[in-house]
Amino acid sequence: MFLSDQWQDYAILDAGGGEKYERWGDVTLLRPDPQAAWPMPAPKTVDARYIRANTGGGHWEYDRDLPQSWRIRYRDLTFIVRPTGFKHTGLFPEQATNWDFMRAVVDNHNKETNKPFRALNLFAYTGGATCALAAAGASVAHVDAAKGMVSWAKDNLESCGLADRPVRFLVDDAMKFVLREARRGNAYDGILMDPPSYGRGPSGEMWKIEEDLYPLVSACADILSADARFFLINSYTTGLAPTVLSNILRVALKGRGGRVDTDEVGLPIQRGGLVLPCGATARWTGK
């Protein structure tokens, strides 16, 4: 398992009964998580909990006043988090293992060559990976269909003290952007994506991961540089096993050499020494 176990400001204190009990800095949250399919004692104190509605969605209930947003740190990165109407906080802590992986790849590239490292982050959300790559010295194209998430990512980059780094923020449909880059002759040394199960682009473009993931990955293969270093796919979709992501990369990148490593992504649970699975990641490394 790719385990994100180096956090200081974040922890899963306990999990079970379809929920996870977390610490975000000095704030405790109780949120739904369908992977926590074992029992858990009810937490004694919770600052805020997300209550699902029978008709879909839900709302937050607060046991104490919380700031509208606050900051948490991972290594040298400082992110802005806040509860949203969709149970999320704007950050997926399990992705820290992927941030570390990509930073190490960029670091090695920088030691071996004087050429700038160009990275493409698709479905880039609030920019956790973008900030990690920028901190390692990469130039990043950050692409997401949601204007509000791109704005949040800009704030995160500034919060990390990286506002002067070469990052392009683009509100765009992932496939349309990739096809335009291919026509322009642009290439990237590293590509990552964290696609949703379902979604819509800025002009209403429909996305369904089972149908659209491989065509997008195949199109991305055409804009990988000749000496590309990584291609990473992450998926929280429970219907896609890690091997599916591995197979997609192996087929799309056939003939390029390199290796593919794939596994579940997880976070340690403090009580009981368990691990919460948080989806799957496949990593192709070219060198």
PDB file of C-alpha atoms in Angstrom:
ATOM      1  CA  MET A   1       0.000   0.000   0.000  1.00  0.00           C
ATOM      2  CA  PHE A   2       1.080   3.569  -0.702  1.00  0.00           C
ATOM      3  CA  LEU A   3       0.718   4.909   2.829  1.00  0.00           C
ATOM      4  CA  SER A   4       0.580   8.616   3.715  1.00  0.00           C
ATOM      5  CA  ASP A   5       2.001   8.334   7.222  1.00  0.00           C
ATOM      6  CA  GLN A   6       4.170  11.457   7.546  1.00  0.00           C
ATOM      7  CA  TRP A   7       1.489  13.953   8.550  1.00  0.00           C
ATOM      8  CA  GLN A   8       1.847  16.098  11.681  1.00  0.00           C
ATOM      9  CA  ASP A   9      -1.160  18.436  11.333  1.00  0.00           C
ATOM     10  CA  TYR A  10      -3.608  15.738  10.204  1.00  0.00           C
ATOM     11  CA  ALA A  11      -4.624  12.347  11.596  1.00  0.00           C
ATOM     12  CA  ILE A  12      -7.437   9.833  11.432  1.00  0.00           C
ATOM     13  CA  LEU A  13      -8.095   9.313  15.123  1.00  0.00           C
ATOM     14  CA  ASP A  14     -10.590   6.505  14.548  1.00  0.00           C
ATOM     15  CA  ALA A  15     -12.847   5.076  11.869  1.00  0.00           C
ATOM     16  CA  GLY A  16     -15.802   2.730  11.616  1.00  0.00           C
ATOM     17  CA  GLY A  17     -19.550   2.564  11.190  1.00  0.00           C
ATOM     18  CA  GLY A  18     -19.231   4.276   7.828  1.00  0.00           C
ATOM     19  CA  GLU A  19     -17.458   7.315   9.291  1.00  0.00           C
ATOM     20  CA  LYS A  20     -13.982   8.654   9.982  1.00  0.00           C
ATOM     21  CA  TYR A  21     -13.000  10.782  12.970  1.00  0.00           C
ATOM     22  CA  GLU A  22     -10.244  13.185  11.970  1.00  0.00           C
ATOM     23  CA  ARG A  23      -8.001  15.891  13.379  1.00  0.00           C
ATOM     24  CA  TRP A  24      -7.271  18.814  11.081  1.00  0.00           C
ATOM     25  CA  GLY A  25      -4.846  20.966  13.039  1.00  0.00           C
ATOM     26  CA  ASP A  26      -6.750  21.606  16.278  1.00  0.00           C
ATOM     27  CA  VAL A  27     -10.170  20.898  14.707  1.00  0.00           C
ATOM     28  CA  THR A  28     -11.895  17.491  14.894  1.00  0.00           C
ATOM     29  CA  LEU A  29     -14.334  16.428  12.185  1.00  0.00           C
ATOM     30  CA  LEU A  30     -16.582  13.395  11.775  1.00  0.00           C
ATOM     31  CA  ARG A  31     -17.298  12.616   8.128  1.00  0.00           C
ATOM     32  CA  PRO A  32     -18.910   9.739   6.197  1.00  0.00           C
ATOM     33  CA  ASP A  33     -16.600   7.184   4.633  1.00  0.00           C
ATOM     34  CA  PRO A  34     -18.095   4.043   3.054  1.00  0.00           C
ATOM     35  CA  GLN A  35     -14.786   2.151   3.345  1.00  0.00           C
ATOM     36  CA  ALA A  36     -14.978   2.175   7.158  1.00  0.00           C
ATOM     37  CA  ALA A  37     -17.172  -0.914   7.297  1.00  0.00           C
ATOM     38  CA  TRP A  38     -16.295  -2.035  10.866  1.00  0.00           C
ATOM     39  CA  PRO A  39     -17.637  -0.717  14.207  1.00  0.00           C
ATOM     40  CA  MET A  40     -16.267   2.334  16.029  1.00  0.00           C
ATOM     41  CA  PRO A  41     -17.091   3.721  19.485  1.00  0.00           C
ATOM     42  CA  ALA A  42     -18.811   7.097  19.298  1.00  0.00           C
ATOM     43  CA  PRO A  43     -16.260   9.923  19.698  1.00  0.00           C
ATOM     44  CA  LYS A  44     -16.613  11.842  22.959  1.00  0.00           C
ATOM     45  CA  THR A  45     -16.004  15.245  21.403  1.00  0.00           C
ATOM     46  CA  VAL A  46     -16.420  16.397  17.810  1.00  0.00           C
ATOM     47  CA  ASP A  47     -16.131  19.994  16.628  1.00  0.00           C
ATOM     48  CA  ALA A  48     -18.194  19.415  13.484  1.00  0.00           C
ATOM     49  CA  ARG A  49     -19.913  16.470  11.824  1.00  0.00           C
ATOM     50  CA  TYR A  50     -21.299  16.013   8.342  1.00  0.00           C
ATOM     51  CA  ILE A  51     -24.872  14.671   8.249  1.00  0.00           C
ATOM     52  CA  ARG A  52     -26.004  13.046   5.035  1.00  0.00           C
ATOM     53  CA  ALA A  53     -29.497  13.805   3.733  1.00  0.00           C
ATOM     54  CA  ASN A  54     -31.772  11.008   2.543  1.00  0.00           C
ATOM     55  CA  THR A  55     -32.251  12.853  -0.740  1.00  0.00           C
ATOM     56  CA  GLY A  56     -28.514  13.239  -1.346  1.00  0.00           C
ATOM     57  CA  GLY A  57     -25.950  15.762  -0.196  1.00  0.00           C
ATOM     58  CA  GLY A  58     -26.034  16.846   3.419  1.00  0.00           C
ATOM     59  CA  HIS A  59     -25.000  19.523   5.868  1.00  0.00           C
ATOM     60  CA  TRP A  60     -22.548  20.269   8.664  1.00  0.00           C
ATOM     61  CA  GLU A  61     -23.539  20.431  12.330  1.00  0.00           C
ATOM     62  CA  TYR A  62     -21.161  22.333  14.614  1.00  0.00           C
ATOM     63  CA  ASP A  63     -20.533  21.666  18.316  1.00  0.00           C
ATOM     64  CA  ARG A  64     -18.328  24.778  18.573  1.00  0.00           C
ATOM     65  CA  ASP A  65     -17.667  27.873  16.517  1.00  0.00           C
ATOM     66  CA  LEU A  66     -15.031  27.280  13.872  1.00  0.00           C
ATOM     67  CA  PRO A  67     -13.247  29.739  11.603  1.00  0.00           C
ATOM     68  CA  GLN A  68     -14.479  29.824   8.041  1.00  0.00           C
ATOM     69  CA  SER A  69     -11.114  28.364   6.996  1.00  0.00           C
ATOM     70  CA  TRP A  70      -7.798  27.487   8.610  1.00  0.00           C
ATOM     71  CA  ARG A  71      -4.366  26.222   7.572  1.00  0.00           C
ATOM     72  CA  ILE A  72      -2.557  22.923   8.010  1.00  0.00           C
ATOM     73  CA  ARG A  73       1.009  22.014   7.053  1.00  0.00           C
ATOM     74  CA  TYR A  74       2.621  19.086   5.306  1.00  0.00           C
ATOM     75  CA  ARG A  75       6.416  19.282   5.121  1.00  0.00           C
ATOM     76  CA  ASP A  76       7.107  22.767   3.738  1.00  0.00           C
ATOM     77  CA  LEU A  77       3.586  23.211   2.306  1.00  0.00           C
ATOM     78  CA  THR A  78       0.749  25.114   3.966  1.00  0.00           C
ATOM     79  CA  PHE A  79      -2.804  24.460   2.735  1.00  0.00           C
ATOM     80  CA  ILE A  80      -6.073  26.269   3.326  1.00  0.00           C
ATOM     81  CA  VAL A  81      -8.887  23.935   4.423  1.00  0.00           C
ATOM     82  CA  ARG A  82     -12.550  24.519   5.163  1.00  0.00           C
ATOM     83  CA  PRO A  83     -15.703  22.383   5.355  1.00  0.00           C
ATOM     84  CA  THR A  84     -17.652  22.409   2.099  1.00  0.00           C
ATOM     85  CA  GLY A  85     -21.218  21.461   1.298  1.00  0.00           C
ATOM     86  CA  PHE A  86     -20.049  18.156  -0.205  1.00  0.00           C
ATOM     87  CA  LYS A  87     -18.439  16.829   3.021  1.00  0.00           C
ATOM     88  CA  HIS A  88     -14.930  17.645   1.729  1.00  0.00           C
ATOM     89  CA  THR A  89     -12.431  20.092   3.197  1.00  0.00           C
ATOM     90  CA  GLY A  90     -10.532  21.011   0.020  1.00  0.00           C
ATOM     91  CA  LEU A  91      -7.662  18.612   0.658  1.00  0.00           C
ATOM     92  CA  PHE A  92      -7.180  14.854   0.336  1.00  0.00           C
ATOM     93  CA  PRO A  93      -4.478  13.938   2.898  1.00  0.00           C
ATOM     94  CA  GLU A  94      -3.966  10.445   1.472  1.00  0.00           C
ATOM     95  CA  GLN A  95      -2.403  12.085  -1.594  1.00  0.00           C
ATOM     96  CA  ALA A  96       0.689  13.082   0.402  1.00  0.00           C
ATOM     97  CA  THR A  97       2.350   9.817  -0.645  1.00  0.00           C
ATOM     98  CA  ASN A  98       1.897  10.806  -4.297  1.00  0.00           C
ATOM     99  CA  TRP A  99       3.180  14.331  -3.627  1.00  0.00           C
ATOM    100  CA  ASP A 100       6.328  12.836  -2.119  1.00  0.00           C
ATOM    101  CA  PHE A 101       6.756  10.444  -5.037  1.00  0.00           C
ATOM    102  CA  MET A 102       6.506  13.213  -7.625  1.00  0.00           C
ATOM    103  CA  ARG A 103       8.771  15.569  -5.699  1.00  0.00           C
ATOM    104  CA  ALA A 104      11.444  12.868  -5.585  1.00  0.00           C
ATOM    105  CA  VAL A 105      11.156  12.331  -9.347  1.00  0.00           C
ATOM    106  CA  VAL A 106      11.499  16.061 -10.021  1.00  0.00           C
ATOM    107  CA  ASP A 107      14.435  16.306  -7.604  1.00  0.00           C
ATOM    108  CA  ASN A 108      16.255  13.510  -9.445  1.00  0.00           C
ATOM    109  CA  HIS A 109      15.532  15.137 -12.787  1.00  0.00           C
ATOM    110  CA  ASN A 110      16.930  18.447 -11.542  1.00  0.00           C
ATOM    111  CA  LYS A 111      20.130  16.747 -10.367  1.00  0.00           C
ATOM    112  CA  GLU A 112      20.637  15.010 -13.708  1.00  0.00           C
ATOM    113  CA  THR A 113      19.759  17.804 -16.139  1.00  0.00           C
ATOM    114  CA  ASN A 114      19.561  21.571 -16.394  1.00  0.00           C
ATOM    115  CA  LYS A 115      16.313  21.432 -18.357  1.00  0.00           C
ATOM    116  CA  PRO A 116      13.143  22.641 -16.600  1.00  0.00           C
ATOM    117  CA  PHE A 117      10.670  19.946 -15.582  1.00  0.00           C
ATOM    118  CA  ARG A 118       7.230  20.471 -17.140  1.00  0.00           C
ATOM    119  CA  ALA A 119       4.275  18.876 -15.325  1.00  0.00           C
ATOM    120  CA  LEU A 120       0.582  18.647 -16.243  1.00  0.00           C
ATOM    121  CA  ASN A 121      -1.980  18.272 -13.455  1.00  0.00           C
ATOM    122  CA  LEU A 122      -5.443  17.287 -14.736  1.00  0.00           C
ATOM    123  CA  PHE A 123      -8.575  17.391 -12.549  1.00  0.00           C
ATOM    124  CA  ALA A 124      -6.249  19.380 -10.332  1.00  0.00           C
ATOM    125  CA  TYR A 125      -8.850  20.453  -7.728  1.00  0.00           C
ATOM    126  CA  THR A 126      -7.387  22.796  -5.066  1.00  0.00           C
ATOM    127  CA  GLY A 127      -3.802  22.190  -6.089  1.00  0.00           C
ATOM    128  CA  GLY A 128      -2.187  19.982  -3.463  1.00  0.00           C
ATOM    129  CA  ALA A 129      -0.094  18.228  -6.118  1.00  0.00           C
ATOM    130  CA  THR A 130       0.483  21.501  -7.980  1.00  0.00           C
ATOM    131  CA  CYS A 131       1.995  23.051  -4.858  1.00  0.00           C
ATOM    132  CA  ALA A 132       4.169  19.988  -4.228  1.00  0.00           C
ATOM    133  CA  LEU A 133       5.483  20.026  -7.795  1.00  0.00           C
ATOM    134  CA  ALA A 134       6.086  23.780  -7.744  1.00  0.00           C
ATOM    135  CA  ALA A 135       7.996  23.426  -4.464  1.00  0.00           C
ATOM    136  CA  ALA A 136      10.262  20.878  -6.177  1.00  0.00           C
ATOM    137  CA  GLY A 137      11.014  23.340  -8.959  1.00  0.00           C
ATOM    138  CA  ALA A 138       8.665  22.114 -11.684  1.00  0.00           C
ATOM    139  CA  SER A 139       6.655  24.360 -13.971  1.00  0.00           C
ATOM    140  CA  VAL A 140       3.023  23.232 -13.790  1.00  0.00           C
ATOM    141  CA  ALA A 141      -0.072  23.465 -15.967  1.00  0.00           C
ATOM    142  CA  HIS A 142      -2.985  23.184 -13.507  1.00  0.00           C
ATOM    143  CA  VAL A 143      -6.240  22.234 -15.249  1.00  0.00           C
ATOM    144  CA  ASP A 144      -9.677  21.919 -13.642  1.00  0.00           C
ATOM    145  CA  ALA A 145     -13.204  22.494 -14.924  1.00  0.00           C
ATOM    146  CA  ALA A 146     -14.397  24.239 -11.737  1.00  0.00           C
ATOM    147  CA  LYS A 147     -13.526  27.933 -11.551  1.00  0.00           C
ATOM    148  CA  GLY A 148     -13.954  27.988  -7.763  1.00  0.00           C
ATOM    149  CA  MET A 149     -11.479  25.146  -7.275  1.00  0.00           C
ATOM    150  CA  VAL A 150      -8.909  26.852  -9.480  1.00  0.00           C
ATOM    151  CA  SER A 151      -9.283  30.020  -7.395  1.00  0.00           C
ATOM    152  CA  TRP A 152      -8.751  27.960  -4.221  1.00  0.00           C
ATOM    153  CA  ALA A 153      -5.637  26.413  -5.791  1.00  0.00           C
ATOM    154  CA  LYS A 154      -4.221  29.873  -6.463  1.00  0.00           C
ATOM    155  CA  ASP A 155      -4.761  30.731  -2.790  1.00  0.00           C
ATOM    156  CA  ASN A 156      -2.998  27.504  -1.763  1.00  0.00           C
ATOM    157  CA  LEU A 157      -0.009  28.311  -3.944  1.00  0.00           C
ATOM    158  CA  GLU A 158       0.245  31.721  -2.289  1.00  0.00           C
ATOM    159  CA  SER A 159      -0.229  30.167   1.171  1.00  0.00           C
ATOM    160  CA  CYS A 160       2.746  27.900   0.422  1.00  0.00           C
ATOM    161  CA  GLY A 161       4.891  30.919  -0.452  1.00  0.00           C
ATOM    162  CA  LEU A 162       5.086  29.774  -4.080  1.00  0.00           C
ATOM    163  CA  ALA A 163       3.100  32.468  -5.868  1.00  0.00           C
ATOM    164  CA  ASP A 164       6.153  33.404  -7.950  1.00  0.00           C
ATOM    165  CA  ARG A 165       6.629  29.882  -9.334  1.00  0.00           C
ATOM    166  CA  PRO A 166       5.818  29.085 -13.003  1.00  0.00           C
ATOM    167  CA  VAL A 167       2.270  27.743 -12.623  1.00  0.00           C
ATOM    168  CA  ARG A 168      -0.467  28.210 -15.229  1.00  0.00           C
ATOM    169  CA  PHE A 169      -4.025  27.935 -13.898  1.00  0.00           C
ATOM    170  CA  LEU A 170      -6.584  26.932 -16.519  1.00  0.00           C
ATOM    171  CA  VAL A 171     -10.347  26.448 -16.225  1.00  0.00           C
ATOM    172  CA  ASP A 172     -10.854  23.895 -18.970  1.00  0.00           C
ATOM    173  CA  ASP A 173     -12.089  20.460 -19.930  1.00  0.00           C
ATOM    174  CA  ALA A 174      -9.259  17.955 -19.512  1.00  0.00           C
ATOM    175  CA  MET A 175      -9.598  16.211 -22.886  1.00  0.00           C
ATOM    176  CA  LYS A 176     -10.037  19.435 -24.843  1.00  0.00           C
ATOM    177  CA  PHE A 177      -6.937  20.897 -23.222  1.00  0.00           C
ATOM    178  CA  VAL A 178      -4.824  17.804 -23.924  1.00  0.00           C
ATOM    179  CA  LEU A 179      -5.877  17.689 -27.583  1.00  0.00           C
ATOM    180  CA  ARG A 180      -5.038  21.382 -28.000  1.00  0.00           C
ATOM    181  CA  GLU A 181      -1.615  20.832 -26.435  1.00  0.00           C
ATOM    182  CA  ALA A 182      -0.978  18.014 -28.902  1.00  0.00           C
ATOM    183  CA  ARG A 183      -1.867  20.296 -31.831  1.00  0.00           C
ATOM    184  CA  ARG A 184       0.460  22.969 -30.417  1.00  0.00           C
ATOM    185  CA  GLY A 185       3.301  20.467 -30.149  1.00  0.00           C
ATOM    186  CA  ASN A 186       3.659  20.933 -26.378  1.00  0.00           C
ATOM    187  CA  ALA A 187       5.041  18.090 -24.273  1.00  0.00           C
ATOM    188  CA  TYR A 188       5.314  17.299 -20.571  1.00  0.00           C
ATOM    189  CA  ASP A 189       7.865  15.419 -18.490  1.00  0.00           C
ATOM    190  CA  GLY A 190       5.263  14.344 -15.925  1.00  0.00           C
ATOM    191  CA  ILE A 191       1.478  13.967 -16.096  1.00  0.00           C
ATOM    192  CA  LEU A 192      -0.898  13.266 -13.248  1.00  0.00           C
ATOM    193  CA  MET A 193      -4.645  13.023 -12.993  1.00  0.00           C
ATOM    194  CA  ASP A 194      -7.205  12.389 -10.264  1.00  0.00           C
ATOM    195  CA  PRO A 195     -10.438  12.009 -12.238  1.00  0.00           C
ATOM    196  CA  PRO A 196     -13.899  11.808 -10.648  1.00  0.00           C
ATOM    197  CA  SER A 197     -16.367   9.018 -11.291  1.00  0.00           C
ATOM    198  CA  TYR A 198     -18.727  11.431 -13.008  1.00  0.00           C
ATOM    199  CA  GLY A 199     -18.368  15.083 -13.876  1.00  0.00           C
ATOM    200  CA  ARG A 200     -19.034  17.929 -16.248  1.00  0.00           C
ATOM    201  CA  GLY A 201     -16.627  20.231 -18.026  1.00  0.00           C
ATOM    202  CA  PRO A 202     -17.014  24.026 -18.056  1.00  0.00           C
ATOM    203  CA  SER A 203     -19.232  23.808 -21.180  1.00  0.00           C
ATOM    204  CA  GLY A 204     -21.283  20.841 -19.947  1.00  0.00           C
ATOM    205  CA  GLU A 205     -18.985  18.109 -21.278  1.00  0.00           C
ATOM    206  CA  MET A 206     -19.921  14.788 -19.668  1.00  0.00           C
ATOM    207  CA  TRP A 207     -17.288  12.599 -17.985  1.00  0.00           C
ATOM    208  CA  LYS A 208     -17.779   8.960 -17.008  1.00  0.00           C
ATOM    209  CA  ILE A 209     -14.595   7.329 -15.771  1.00  0.00           C
ATOM    210  CA  GLU A 210     -15.274   3.810 -17.055  1.00  0.00           C
ATOM    211  CA  GLU A 211     -15.783   5.114 -20.603  1.00  0.00           C
ATOM    212  CA  ASP A 212     -13.564   8.187 -20.757  1.00  0.00           C
ATOM    213  CA  LEU A 213     -10.444   7.382 -18.721  1.00  0.00           C
ATOM    214  CA  TYR A 214      -8.570   5.306 -21.305  1.00  0.00           C
ATOM    215  CA  PRO A 215      -9.167   7.728 -24.213  1.00  0.00           C
ATOM    216  CA  LEU A 216      -7.842  10.567 -22.051  1.00  0.00           C
ATOM    217  CA  VAL A 217      -4.768   8.597 -20.942  1.00  0.00           C
ATOM    218  CA  SER A 218      -4.108   7.583 -24.552  1.00  0.00           C
ATOM    219  CA  ALA A 219      -4.321  11.227 -25.640  1.00  0.00           C
ATOM    220  CA  CYS A 220      -1.969  12.206 -22.818  1.00  0.00           C
ATOM    221  CA  ALA A 221       0.562   9.644 -24.033  1.00  0.00           C
ATOM    222  CA  ASP A 222       0.906  11.754 -27.174  1.00  0.00           C
ATOM    223  CA  ILE A 223       2.087  14.775 -25.171  1.00  0.00           C
ATOM    224  CA  LEU A 224       4.616  12.976 -22.997  1.00  0.00           C
ATOM    225  CA  SER A 225       8.143  14.148 -23.737  1.00  0.00           C
ATOM    226  CA  ALA A 226      10.668  11.685 -25.155  1.00  0.00           C
ATOM    227  CA  ASP A 227      12.419  11.460 -21.783  1.00  0.00           C
ATOM    228  CA  ALA A 228       9.297  11.729 -19.602  1.00  0.00           C
ATOM    229  CA  ARG A 229       9.753  10.733 -15.978  1.00  0.00           C
ATOM    230  CA  PHE A 230       6.284   9.855 -14.656  1.00  0.00           C
ATOM    231  CA  PHE A 231       2.593   9.348 -15.423  1.00  0.00           C
ATOM    232  CA  LEU A 232       0.367   8.983 -12.382  1.00  0.00           C
ATOM    233  CA  ILE A 233      -3.333   8.102 -12.216  1.00  0.00           C
ATOM    234  CA  ASN A 234      -5.223   8.245  -8.946  1.00  0.00           C
ATOM    235  CA  SER A 235      -8.808   7.104  -8.527  1.00  0.00           C
ATOM    236  CA  TYR A 236     -11.057   7.110  -5.492  1.00  0.00           C
ATOM    237  CA  THR A 237     -13.683   5.240  -7.531  1.00  0.00           C
ATOM    238  CA  THR A 238     -14.379   1.988  -5.710  1.00  0.00           C
ATOM    239  CA  GLY A 239     -15.397   0.284  -8.969  1.00  0.00           C
ATOM    240  CA  LEU A 240     -11.886   0.492 -10.430  1.00  0.00           C
ATOM    241  CA  ALA A 241      -9.337  -1.909  -8.956  1.00  0.00           C
ATOM    242  CA  PRO A 242      -5.655  -0.894  -8.862  1.00  0.00           C
ATOM    243  CA  THR A 243      -4.930  -3.415 -11.614  1.00  0.00           C
ATOM    244  CA  VAL A 244      -7.365  -1.605 -13.931  1.00  0.00           C
ATOM    245  CA  LEU A 245      -5.312   1.585 -13.629  1.00  0.00           C
ATOM    246  CA  SER A 246      -2.128  -0.402 -14.195  1.00  0.00           C
ATOM    247  CA  ASN A 247      -3.549  -2.039 -17.307  1.00  0.00           C
ATOM    248  CA  ILE A 248      -4.639   1.315 -18.728  1.00  0.00           C
ATOM    249  CA  LEU A 249      -1.136   2.734 -18.345  1.00  0.00           C
ATOM    250  CA  ARG A 250       0.538  -0.383 -19.710  1.00  0.00           C
ATOM    251  CA  VAL A 251      -1.629  -0.365 -22.839  1.00  0.00           C
ATOM    252  CA  ALA A 252      -1.512   3.401 -23.431  1.00  0.00           C
ATOM    253  CA  LEU A 253       2.263   3.590 -22.908  1.00  0.00           C
ATOM    254  CA  LYS A 254       3.195   0.379 -24.687  1.00  0.00           C
ATOM    255  CA  GLY A 255       6.602   0.662 -26.284  1.00  0.00           C
ATOM    256  CA  ARG A 256       7.859   3.426 -23.993  1.00  0.00           C
ATOM    257  CA  GLY A 257       9.614   1.129 -21.525  1.00  0.00           C
ATOM    258  CA  GLY A 258       9.719   2.108 -17.889  1.00  0.00           C
ATOM    259  CA  ARG A 259       7.747   0.398 -15.152  1.00  0.00           C
ATOM    260  CA  VAL A 260       4.300   0.591 -13.598  1.00  0.00           C
ATOM    261  CA  ASP A 261       3.690   0.285  -9.864  1.00  0.00           C
ATOM    262  CA  THR A 262       0.146   0.175  -8.554  1.00  0.00           C
ATOM    263  CA  ASP A 263      -1.505  -0.265  -5.178  1.00  0.00           C
ATOM    264  CA  GLU A 264      -4.119   1.059  -2.826  1.00  0.00           C
ATOM    265  CA  VAL A 265      -3.573   4.445  -1.208  1.00  0.00           C
ATOM    266  CA  GLY A 266      -4.195   4.610   2.519  1.00  0.00           C
ATOM    267  CA  LEU A 267      -4.036   6.564   5.767  1.00  0.00           C
ATOM    268  CA  PRO A 268      -3.125   5.111   9.170  1.00  0.00           C
ATOM    269  CA  ILE A 269      -5.805   5.062  11.867  1.00  0.00           C
ATOM    270  CA  GLN A 270      -4.453   5.887  15.309  1.00  0.00           C
ATOM    271  CA  ARG A 271      -6.854   3.726  17.301  1.00  0.00           C
ATOM    272  CA  GLY A 272      -6.240   0.023  16.794  1.00  0.00           C
ATOM    273  CA  GLY A 273      -3.408   0.356  14.289  1.00  0.00           C
ATOM    274  CA  LEU A 274      -5.696  -0.094  11.295  1.00  0.00           C
ATOM    275  CA  VAL A 275      -5.390   1.514   7.854  1.00  0.00           C
ATOM    276  CA  LEU A 276      -8.184   3.256   5.945  1.00  0.00           C
ATOM    277  CA  PRO A 277      -8.078   2.539   2.186  1.00  0.00           C
ATOM    278  CA  CYS A 278      -8.589   5.686   0.098  1.00  0.00           C
ATOM    279  CA  GLY A 279      -8.670   4.527  -3.498  1.00  0.00           C
ATOM    280  CA  ALA A 280      -5.917   3.379  -5.839  1.00  0.00           C
ATOM    281  CA  THR A 281      -2.899   4.819  -7.617  1.00  0.00           C
ATOM    282  CA  ALA A 282      -0.884   3.633 -10.599  1.00  0.00           C
ATOM    283  CA  ARG A 283       2.542   5.169 -11.245  1.00  0.00           C
ATOM    284  CA  TRP A 284       4.499   4.810 -14.469  1.00  0.00           C
ATOM    285  CA  THR A 285       8.139   5.861 -14.167  1.00  0.00           C
ATOM    286  CA  GLY A 286      10.177   6.323 -17.316  1.00  0.00           C
ATOM    287  CA  LYS A 287      13.653   6.371 -15.798  1.00  0.00           C
TER     288      LYS A 287
END
